[in-house]
XYZ file of C-alpha atoms in Angstrom:
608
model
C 115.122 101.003 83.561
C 112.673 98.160 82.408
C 112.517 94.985 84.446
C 111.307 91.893 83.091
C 111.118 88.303 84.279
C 112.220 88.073 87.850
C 114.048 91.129 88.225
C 109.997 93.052 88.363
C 108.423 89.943 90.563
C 110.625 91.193 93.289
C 110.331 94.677 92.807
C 107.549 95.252 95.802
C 109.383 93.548 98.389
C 112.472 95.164 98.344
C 113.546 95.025 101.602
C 115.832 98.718 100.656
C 116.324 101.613 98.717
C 118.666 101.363 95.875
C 122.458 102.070 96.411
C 121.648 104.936 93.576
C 119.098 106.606 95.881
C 121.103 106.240 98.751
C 123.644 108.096 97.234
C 121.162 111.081 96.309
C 119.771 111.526 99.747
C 123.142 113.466 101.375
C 122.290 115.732 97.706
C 118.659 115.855 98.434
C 119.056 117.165 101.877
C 121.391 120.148 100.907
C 118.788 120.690 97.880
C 116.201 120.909 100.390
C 118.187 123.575 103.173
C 119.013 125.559 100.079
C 115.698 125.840 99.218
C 113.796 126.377 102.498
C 116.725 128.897 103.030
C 116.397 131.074 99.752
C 112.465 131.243 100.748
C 112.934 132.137 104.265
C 115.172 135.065 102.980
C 112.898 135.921 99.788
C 110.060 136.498 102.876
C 112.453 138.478 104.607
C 113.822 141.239 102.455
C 110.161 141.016 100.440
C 108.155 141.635 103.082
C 106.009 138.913 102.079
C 105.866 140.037 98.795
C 105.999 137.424 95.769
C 107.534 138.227 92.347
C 105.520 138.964 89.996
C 102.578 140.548 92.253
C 102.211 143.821 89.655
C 101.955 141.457 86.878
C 99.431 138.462 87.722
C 96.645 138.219 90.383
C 95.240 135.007 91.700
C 91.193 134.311 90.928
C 89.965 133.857 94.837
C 87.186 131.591 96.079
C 84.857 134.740 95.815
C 85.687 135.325 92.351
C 85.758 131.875 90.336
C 84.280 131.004 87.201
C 83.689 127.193 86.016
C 85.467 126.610 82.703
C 84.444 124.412 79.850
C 85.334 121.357 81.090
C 83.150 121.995 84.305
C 86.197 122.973 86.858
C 86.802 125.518 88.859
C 89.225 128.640 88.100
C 89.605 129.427 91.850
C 93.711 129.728 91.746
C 94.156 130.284 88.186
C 96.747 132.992 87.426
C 95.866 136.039 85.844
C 97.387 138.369 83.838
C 96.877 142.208 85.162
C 98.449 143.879 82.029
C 96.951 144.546 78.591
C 97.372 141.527 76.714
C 98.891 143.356 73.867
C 101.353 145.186 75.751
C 104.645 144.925 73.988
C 107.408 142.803 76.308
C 110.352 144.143 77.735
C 112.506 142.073 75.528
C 111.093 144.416 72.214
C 109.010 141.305 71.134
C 105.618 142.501 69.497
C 102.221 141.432 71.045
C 101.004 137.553 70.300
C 99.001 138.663 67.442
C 98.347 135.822 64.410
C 96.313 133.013 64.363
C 96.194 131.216 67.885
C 97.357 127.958 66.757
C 100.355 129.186 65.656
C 101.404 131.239 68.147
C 100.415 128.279 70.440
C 102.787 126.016 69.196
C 105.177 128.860 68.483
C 104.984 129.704 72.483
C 104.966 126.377 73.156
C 107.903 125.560 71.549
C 109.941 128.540 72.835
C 109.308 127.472 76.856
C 109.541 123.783 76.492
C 113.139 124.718 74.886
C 113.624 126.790 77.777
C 112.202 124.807 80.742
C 115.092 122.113 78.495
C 118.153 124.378 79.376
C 116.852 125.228 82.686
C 117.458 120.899 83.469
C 113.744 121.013 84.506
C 111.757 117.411 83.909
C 108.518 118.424 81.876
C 105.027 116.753 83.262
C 105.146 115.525 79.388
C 107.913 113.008 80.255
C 106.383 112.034 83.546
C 102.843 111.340 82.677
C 104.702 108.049 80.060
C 106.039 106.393 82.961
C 105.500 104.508 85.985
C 105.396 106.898 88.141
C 103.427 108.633 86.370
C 99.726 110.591 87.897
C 97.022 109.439 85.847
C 93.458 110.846 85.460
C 90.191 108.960 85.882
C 88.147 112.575 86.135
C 89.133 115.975 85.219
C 91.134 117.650 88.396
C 92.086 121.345 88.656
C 94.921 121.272 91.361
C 95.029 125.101 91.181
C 91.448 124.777 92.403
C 92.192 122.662 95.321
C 92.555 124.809 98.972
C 93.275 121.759 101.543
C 95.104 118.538 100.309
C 94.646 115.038 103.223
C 96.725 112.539 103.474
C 96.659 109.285 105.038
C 99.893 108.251 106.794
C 100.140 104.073 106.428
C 100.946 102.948 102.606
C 100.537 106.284 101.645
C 102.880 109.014 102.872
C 105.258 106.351 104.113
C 105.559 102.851 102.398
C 106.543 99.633 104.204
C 108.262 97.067 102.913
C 105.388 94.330 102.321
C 107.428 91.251 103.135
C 108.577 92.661 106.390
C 105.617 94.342 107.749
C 103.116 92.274 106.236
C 105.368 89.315 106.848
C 105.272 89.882 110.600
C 101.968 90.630 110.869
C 101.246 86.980 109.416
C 103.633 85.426 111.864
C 101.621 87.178 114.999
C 98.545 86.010 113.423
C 99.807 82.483 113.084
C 100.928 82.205 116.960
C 97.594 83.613 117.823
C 95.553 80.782 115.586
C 98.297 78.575 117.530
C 97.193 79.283 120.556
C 93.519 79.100 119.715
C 94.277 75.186 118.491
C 94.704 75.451 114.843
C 97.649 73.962 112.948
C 100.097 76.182 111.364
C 103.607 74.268 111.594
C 105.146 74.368 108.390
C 103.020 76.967 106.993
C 105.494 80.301 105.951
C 104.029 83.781 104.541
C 104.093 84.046 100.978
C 103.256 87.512 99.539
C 102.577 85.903 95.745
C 99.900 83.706 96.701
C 97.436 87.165 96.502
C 97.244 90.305 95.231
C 95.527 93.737 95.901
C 91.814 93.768 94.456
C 91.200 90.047 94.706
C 88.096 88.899 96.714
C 87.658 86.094 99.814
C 84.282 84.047 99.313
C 83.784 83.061 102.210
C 81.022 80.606 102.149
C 83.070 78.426 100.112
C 87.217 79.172 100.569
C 88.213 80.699 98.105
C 89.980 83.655 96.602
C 88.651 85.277 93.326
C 89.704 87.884 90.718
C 86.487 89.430 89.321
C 85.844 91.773 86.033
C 84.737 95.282 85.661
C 81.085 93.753 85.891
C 81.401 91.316 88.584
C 81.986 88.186 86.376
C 84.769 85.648 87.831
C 87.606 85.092 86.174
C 89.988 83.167 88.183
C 89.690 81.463 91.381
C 91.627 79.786 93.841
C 90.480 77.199 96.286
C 92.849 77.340 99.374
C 96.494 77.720 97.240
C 95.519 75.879 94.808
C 94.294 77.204 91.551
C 91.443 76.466 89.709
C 90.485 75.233 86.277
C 88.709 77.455 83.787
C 86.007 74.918 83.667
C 85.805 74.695 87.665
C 85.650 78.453 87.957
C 82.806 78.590 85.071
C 80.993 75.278 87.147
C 80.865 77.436 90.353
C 80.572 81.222 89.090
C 79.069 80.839 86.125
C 76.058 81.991 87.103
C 76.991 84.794 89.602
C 78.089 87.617 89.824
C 80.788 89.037 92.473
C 78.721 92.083 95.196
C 80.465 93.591 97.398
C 77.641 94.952 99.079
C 76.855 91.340 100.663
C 79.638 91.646 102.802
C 78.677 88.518 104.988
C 80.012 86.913 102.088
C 82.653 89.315 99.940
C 85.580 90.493 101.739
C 87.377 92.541 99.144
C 91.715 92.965 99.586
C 91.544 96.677 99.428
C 94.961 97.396 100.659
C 98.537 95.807 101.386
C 97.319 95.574 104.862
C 94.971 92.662 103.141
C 97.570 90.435 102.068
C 98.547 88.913 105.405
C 95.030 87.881 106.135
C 94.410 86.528 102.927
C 97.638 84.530 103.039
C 96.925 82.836 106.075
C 93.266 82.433 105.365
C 94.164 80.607 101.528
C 96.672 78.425 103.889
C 94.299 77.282 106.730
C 92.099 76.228 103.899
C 94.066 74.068 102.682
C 94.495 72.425 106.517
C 90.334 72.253 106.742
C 90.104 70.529 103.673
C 92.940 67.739 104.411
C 91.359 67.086 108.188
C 93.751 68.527 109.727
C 92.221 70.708 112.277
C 90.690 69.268 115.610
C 87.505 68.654 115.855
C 87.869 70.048 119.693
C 87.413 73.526 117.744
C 83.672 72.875 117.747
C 81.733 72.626 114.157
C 83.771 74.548 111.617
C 82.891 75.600 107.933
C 85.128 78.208 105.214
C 82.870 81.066 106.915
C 83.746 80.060 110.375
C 87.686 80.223 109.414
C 87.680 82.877 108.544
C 86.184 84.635 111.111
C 89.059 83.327 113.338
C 91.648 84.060 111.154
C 90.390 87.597 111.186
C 89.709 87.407 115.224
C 93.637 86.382 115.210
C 95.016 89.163 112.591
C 93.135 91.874 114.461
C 94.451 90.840 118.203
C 97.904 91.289 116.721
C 96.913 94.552 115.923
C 95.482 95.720 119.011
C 97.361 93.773 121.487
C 100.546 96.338 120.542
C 103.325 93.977 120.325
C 103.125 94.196 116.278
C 103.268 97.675 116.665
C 105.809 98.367 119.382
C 108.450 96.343 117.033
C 108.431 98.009 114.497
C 108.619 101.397 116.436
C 111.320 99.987 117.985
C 113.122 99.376 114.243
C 111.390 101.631 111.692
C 114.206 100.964 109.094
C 113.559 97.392 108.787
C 109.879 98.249 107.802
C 110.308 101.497 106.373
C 110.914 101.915 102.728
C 112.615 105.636 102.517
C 111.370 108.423 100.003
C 113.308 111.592 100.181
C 111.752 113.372 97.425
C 108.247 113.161 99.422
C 109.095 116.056 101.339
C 109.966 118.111 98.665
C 106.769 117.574 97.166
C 104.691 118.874 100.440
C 107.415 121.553 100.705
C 105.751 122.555 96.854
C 101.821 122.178 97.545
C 102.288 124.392 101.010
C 103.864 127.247 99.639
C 101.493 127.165 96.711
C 98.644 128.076 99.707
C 97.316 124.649 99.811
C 96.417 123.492 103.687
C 98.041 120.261 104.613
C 95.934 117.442 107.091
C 97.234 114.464 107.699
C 94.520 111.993 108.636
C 95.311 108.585 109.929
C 93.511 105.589 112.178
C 96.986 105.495 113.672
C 96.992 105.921 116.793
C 99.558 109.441 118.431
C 102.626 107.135 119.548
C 103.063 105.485 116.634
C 101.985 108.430 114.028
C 104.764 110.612 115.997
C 107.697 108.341 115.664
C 107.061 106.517 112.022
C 106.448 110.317 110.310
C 109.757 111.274 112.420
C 111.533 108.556 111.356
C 110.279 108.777 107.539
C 110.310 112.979 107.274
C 112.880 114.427 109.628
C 116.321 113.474 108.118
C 114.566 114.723 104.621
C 113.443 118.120 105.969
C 115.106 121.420 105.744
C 116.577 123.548 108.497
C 115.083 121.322 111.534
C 112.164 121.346 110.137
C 109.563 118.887 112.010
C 107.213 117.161 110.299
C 104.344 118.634 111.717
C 105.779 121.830 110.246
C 104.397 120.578 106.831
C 100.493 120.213 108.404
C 97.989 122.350 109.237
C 95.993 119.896 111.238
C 96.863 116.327 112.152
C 94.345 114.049 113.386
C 95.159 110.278 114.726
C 92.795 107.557 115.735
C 90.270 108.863 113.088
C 88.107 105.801 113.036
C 87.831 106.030 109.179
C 85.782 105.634 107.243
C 83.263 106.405 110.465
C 85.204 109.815 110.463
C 83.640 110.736 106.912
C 79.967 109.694 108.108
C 79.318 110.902 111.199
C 80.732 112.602 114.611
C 83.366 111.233 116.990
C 84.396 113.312 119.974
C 86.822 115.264 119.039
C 90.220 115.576 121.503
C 93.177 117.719 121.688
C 96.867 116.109 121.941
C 98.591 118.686 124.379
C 101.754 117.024 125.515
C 104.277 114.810 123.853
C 103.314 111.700 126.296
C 99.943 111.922 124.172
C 98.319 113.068 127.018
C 94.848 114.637 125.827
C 91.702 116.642 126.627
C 88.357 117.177 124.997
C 87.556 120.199 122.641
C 84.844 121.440 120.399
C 86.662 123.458 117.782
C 89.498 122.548 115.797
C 92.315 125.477 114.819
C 94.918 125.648 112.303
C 97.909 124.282 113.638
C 96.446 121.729 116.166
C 97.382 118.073 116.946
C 93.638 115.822 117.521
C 92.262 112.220 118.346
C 88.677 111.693 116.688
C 86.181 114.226 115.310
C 84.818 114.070 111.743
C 85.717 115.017 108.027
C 82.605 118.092 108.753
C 84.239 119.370 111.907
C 87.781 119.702 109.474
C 85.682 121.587 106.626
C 83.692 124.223 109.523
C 86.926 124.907 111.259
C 88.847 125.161 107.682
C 85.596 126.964 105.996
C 86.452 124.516 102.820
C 83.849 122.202 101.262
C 83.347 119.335 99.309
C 85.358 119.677 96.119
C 87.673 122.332 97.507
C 89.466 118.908 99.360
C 91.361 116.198 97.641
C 92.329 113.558 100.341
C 95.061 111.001 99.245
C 94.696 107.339 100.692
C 95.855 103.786 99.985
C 92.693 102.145 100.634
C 89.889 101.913 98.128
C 87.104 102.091 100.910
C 88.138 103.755 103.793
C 90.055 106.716 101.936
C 88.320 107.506 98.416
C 85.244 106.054 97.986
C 83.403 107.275 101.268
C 85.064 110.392 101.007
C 83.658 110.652 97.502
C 80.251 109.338 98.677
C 79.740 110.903 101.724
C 81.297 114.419 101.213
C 81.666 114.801 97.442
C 85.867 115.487 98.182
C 88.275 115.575 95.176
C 89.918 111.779 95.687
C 93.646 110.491 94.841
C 94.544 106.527 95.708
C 98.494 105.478 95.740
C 99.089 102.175 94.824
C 102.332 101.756 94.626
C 102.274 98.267 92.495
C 101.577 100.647 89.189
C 105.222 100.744 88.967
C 105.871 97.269 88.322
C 103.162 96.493 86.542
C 103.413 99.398 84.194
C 107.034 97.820 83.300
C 105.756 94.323 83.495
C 103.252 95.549 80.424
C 106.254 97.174 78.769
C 107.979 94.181 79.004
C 104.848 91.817 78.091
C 104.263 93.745 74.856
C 105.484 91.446 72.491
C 103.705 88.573 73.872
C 100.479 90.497 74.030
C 100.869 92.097 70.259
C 101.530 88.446 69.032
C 98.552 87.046 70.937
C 96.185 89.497 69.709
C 97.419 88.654 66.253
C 96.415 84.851 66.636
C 93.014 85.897 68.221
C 92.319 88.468 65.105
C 93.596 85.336 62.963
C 90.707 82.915 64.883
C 88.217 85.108 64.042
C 88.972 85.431 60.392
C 88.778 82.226 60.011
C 85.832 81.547 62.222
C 83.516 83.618 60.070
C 84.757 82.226 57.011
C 83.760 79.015 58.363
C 80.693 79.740 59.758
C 79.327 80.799 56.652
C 80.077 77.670 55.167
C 78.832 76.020 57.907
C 75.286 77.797 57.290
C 75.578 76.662 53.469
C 76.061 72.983 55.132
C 73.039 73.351 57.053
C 70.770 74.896 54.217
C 72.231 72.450 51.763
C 71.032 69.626 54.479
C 67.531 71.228 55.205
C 66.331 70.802 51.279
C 66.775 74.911 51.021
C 69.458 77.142 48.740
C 72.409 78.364 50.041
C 73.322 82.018 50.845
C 73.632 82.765 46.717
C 73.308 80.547 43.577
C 77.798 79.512 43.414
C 77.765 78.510 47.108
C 74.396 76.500 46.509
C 76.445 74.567 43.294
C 79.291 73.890 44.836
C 80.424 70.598 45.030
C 79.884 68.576 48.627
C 83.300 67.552 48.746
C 84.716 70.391 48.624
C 82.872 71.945 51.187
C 83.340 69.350 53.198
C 86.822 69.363 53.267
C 87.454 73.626 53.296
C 85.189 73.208 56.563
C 87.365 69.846 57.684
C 90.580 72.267 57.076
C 89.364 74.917 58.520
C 88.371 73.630 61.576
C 91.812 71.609 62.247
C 93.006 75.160 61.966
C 91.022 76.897 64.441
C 92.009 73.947 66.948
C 95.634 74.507 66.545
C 94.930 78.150 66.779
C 92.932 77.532 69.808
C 95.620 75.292 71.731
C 98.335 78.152 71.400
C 96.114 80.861 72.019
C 95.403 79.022 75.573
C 98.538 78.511 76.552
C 99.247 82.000 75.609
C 96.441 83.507 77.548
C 97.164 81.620 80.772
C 101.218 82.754 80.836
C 99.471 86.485 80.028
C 99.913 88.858 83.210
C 102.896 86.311 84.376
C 105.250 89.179 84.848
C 103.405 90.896 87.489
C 101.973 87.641 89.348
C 101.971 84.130 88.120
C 98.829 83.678 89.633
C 96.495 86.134 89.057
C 98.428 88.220 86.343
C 98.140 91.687 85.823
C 96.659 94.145 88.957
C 94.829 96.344 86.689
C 93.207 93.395 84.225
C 91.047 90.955 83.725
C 92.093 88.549 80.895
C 93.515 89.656 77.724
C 90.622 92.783 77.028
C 88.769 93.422 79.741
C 89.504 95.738 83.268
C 89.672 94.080 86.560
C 87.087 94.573 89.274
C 89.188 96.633 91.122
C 90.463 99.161 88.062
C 86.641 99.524 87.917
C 86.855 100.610 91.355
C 89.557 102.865 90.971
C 87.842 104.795 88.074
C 84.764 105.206 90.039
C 85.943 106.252 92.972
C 89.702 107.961 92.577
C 89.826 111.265 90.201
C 93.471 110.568 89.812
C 95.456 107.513 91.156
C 99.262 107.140 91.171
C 102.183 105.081 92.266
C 103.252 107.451 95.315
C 103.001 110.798 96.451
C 106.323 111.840 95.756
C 105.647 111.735 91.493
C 103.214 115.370 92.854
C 106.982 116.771 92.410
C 107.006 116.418 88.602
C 103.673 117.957 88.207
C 103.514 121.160 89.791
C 101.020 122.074 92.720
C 99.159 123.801 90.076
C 98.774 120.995 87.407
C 95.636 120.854 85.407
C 94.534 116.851 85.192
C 93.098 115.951 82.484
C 91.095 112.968 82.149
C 91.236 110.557 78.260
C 88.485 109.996 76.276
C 87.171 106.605 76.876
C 86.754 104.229 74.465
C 83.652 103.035 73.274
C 82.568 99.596 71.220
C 81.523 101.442 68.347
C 84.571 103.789 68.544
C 86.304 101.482 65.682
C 86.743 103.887 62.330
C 84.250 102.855 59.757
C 85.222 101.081 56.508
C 85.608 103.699 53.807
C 82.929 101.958 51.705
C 80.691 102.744 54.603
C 81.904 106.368 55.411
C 81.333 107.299 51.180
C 77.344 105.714 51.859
């Protein structure tokens, strides 16, 4: 289903699932016991033994080749028989030209995998919950798959978490003197990948190259001249982080909220001069002060523990999709800065009721480790402590082992004690910075980021297609016209310099009537010019009226973050539940990328 106009501005804070979901998840659950018991009795009467073992063998991590597109083979199937055995069913061995009996074979198991009712990765991959690939990934290759816990294996509902976390920061800047009265949270005013200067208040949405291309001062937005006046000549870096504070996560959109707001009270006068000397640097250091002591202080924390369901946005298929990577042989770690308490009850509360047979959810991991100080955990080493009772009562330990329950240690104690390394890990996270790039950096692991706004702005471009087709239209239109009249407009100025224009006709022709074909002309690049405006500011409207779309940066060009993304995530996806319509042994792929000089040459130029 396609939502446009409102219906898709409201998709991300939903505050629960769909009455259509709801009325899978009784289905799901049954799915799930059937399943989990079919496998426990397959084990059983096999003796461990998996179908198919006297026909295909498994390429180990002793035994792995690296295949033309630079991955690894280690978990690639194999075929033990002759390849041109005869089959069972009397057909004759796949002899012919390989393209044909490629698309014949092809043809002949997509009809199948069709009556079977299964959903084909084909149909999944044009969607918005879709996987997509920013470098080539061989899942088959992967032996241990992390996950972070907040915004990634379980999502909140952004208005209620994020919308209580603002209201605990706002008594705490209460109670340190500023003025909040009046002031309510309101998720729209920011999105995910936008930027805080701090030196002068505002918020920022940056290009792939670190040029500015819309700003906000406080909530109010700026003018394309203003933003060129102030940015112009600068360029968005990260790495000066006394300045940049870059919204990596929903756990970003509270702060920035309430930071955008107090703004707005420094520049009207409003707060007391009794705060001492104040500037947009200073604010926001005690905006920040007051967002982290309603992190710390508990009381944030121990609410929503004490409701999960009015935070917790349900996914019952997640599970399932575990369920599918563990008994493909892939370790599971669950790796979160959450601290035991909370990690114990939210991943009950989100897992359980989904889980087969009384399953637990720590039946699904072969480590867990809370209060992992990431990113510190992927540079350097933390003590590392053993949870032993349910109280979270703990004692110190220098080995990890399969199966264990930790506070601390470090990304290099989890590849000794697993014997993986580097690319053998992917690690899944919702945070740019903390979960894929320093993992990346630091330890060269295989990297996946969730972000689960994809969804609605992959339908908000579905929707915004017209628009965008029609506006690309009247910009190919403006430059026709433009170079038609800049080459009269270089005839002018020969013409007026005493010197012959660009050949003998255009040197002849009469100054009236280049005159007016440059007068008419350039009426009609200024009407062209007023609608294409208008146009480009309403662009991106769908997904936020503000900023526009998440993944963009004007009409062409890839947003600041999307750069991020690419660099740093070998595939990103909505959630971690769309793993279920891949496979555990899916084989990403990643596009060619375009190039400026990609465009297909004119055939006059192709027959020189």
């Amino acid at each position: 289903m396609l939502l446009c106009g409102d219906m898709a501005t409201k998709m991300r804070f939903t505050a629960s699932p769909s009455p259509v979901l709801m009325a899978e998840l009784p289905e799901l659950r049954k799915r799930n016991k059937r399943r989990s018991v079919r496998m426990i009795k397959c084990r059983a009467e096999g003796g461990g033994v998996t179908v198919g073992d006297d026909v295909f063998s498994v390429t180990t991590s002793s035994k792995y080749e690296v295949d033309y597109l630079g991955q690894s083979t280690k978990g690639d199937l194999n075929l033990k028989l002759d390849p041109l055995h005869p089959f069972e069913n009397g057909q004759a061995t796949l002899e012919g030209p390989i393209e044909e009996v490629a698309r014949t074979e092809a043809q002949a198991a997509e009809n199948l995998i069709r009556e079977l009712g299964i959903q084909g990765p084909f149909s999944a991959q044009h969607s918005p919950r879709g996987i997509f690939c920013s470098r080539t990934l061989n899942l088959r290759s992967i032996s241990v798959i992390g996950y972070d816990m907040d915004y990634t294996l379980m999502h909140y509902n952004v208005m209620a978490w994020e919308g209580r976390a603002y209201d605990y920061c706002m008594e705490n800047l209460k109670s340190m003197g500023f003025p909040v009265d009046g002031l309510s949270f309101d998720p729209e005013l920011v999105i995910r990948g936008l930027m805080i200067d701090k030196e002068k208040g505002n918020l920022v949405k940056a290009d792939r190259f670190g040029y500015v291309n819309r700003a906000m001062h406080g909530t109010k937005m700026l003018s394309n001249k203003a933003v060129s006046e102030i940015y112009g000549r600068e360029l968005v870096d990260l790495r000066n982080q006394s300045r940049w504070e870059f919204l990596n996560t929903f756990f970003s959109v509270s702060e920035a909220v309430a930071y955008a707001q107090m703004v707005d009270r420094f520049d009207d006068g409003a707060i007391s001069v009794d705060l001492g000397t104040l500037d947009y640097k200073g604010l926001y250091k005690a905006v920040a002060k007051a967002l982290f002591r309603a992190h710390v202080e508990g009381q944030l924390k121990s609410e929503i523990m004490s409701k999960p369901e009015l935070f917790v946005e349900p996914d019952p298929e997640l599970p399932l999709a575990l369920l599918d990577q563990k008994e493909a042989g892939k370790k599971l770690l669950l790796i979160t800065n959450s601290d035991y308490h909370y990690t114990d009850k939210m991943m009950k509360h989100s897992f359980n009721k989904f889980l087969p047979n009384d399953m637990d959810w720590r039946d699904l991991f072969d480590m867990v480790i809370v209060s992992a100080r990431k990113p510190e955990f992927f540079q350097m080493s933390h003590p590392l402590y053993e949870v032993v009772t349910g109280e979270g009562l703990m004692r110190p330990c220098f080995k990890a082992e399969t199966g264990g329950l930790y506070s601390g240690g470090s990304a290099q104690m989890v590849e000794s004690s697993l014997n993986v390394h580097g690319d053998e890990i992917l690690y899944v996270g919702d945070h740019i910075y903390t979960d894929v790039s320093v993992s990346k950096l630091h330890l060269r692991w295989r990297t996946a980021l969730i972000c689960r706004e994809l969804e609605e702005e992959y339908m908000a471009l579905i929707c915004s297609r017209g628009h965008r087709e029609e506006l690309i239209e009247l910009i190919n239109q403006k430059e026709v016209v433009g170079d038609l009249f800049n080459q009269l407009r270089l005839a002018l100025q020969r013409r007026s310099k005493g010197r012959p224009a660009q050949t003998l006709a255009a040197t002849n022709l009469a100054d009236q009537e280049l005159t007016e074909t440059m007068q008419k002309l350039l009426i009609v690049m200024q009407r062209l010019d007023d609608k294409i405006s208008l146009m480009l500011e309403s662009d991106g409207e769908l997904f936020n009226k503000r900023w526009g779309f998440l993944s963009r940066a004007g009409l062409w060009d890839k947003s600041h973050l999307m750069r991020q993304i690419e660099k740093y995530a070998d595939i990103y996806t909505s959630r971690v539940s769309n793993f279920l319509n891949y496979t555990p042994f899916m084989y990403f792929r990643s596009q060619e990328q375009s190039l400026a000089h990609d465009s297909p040459l004119p055939d006059a130029a192709m027959e020189n």
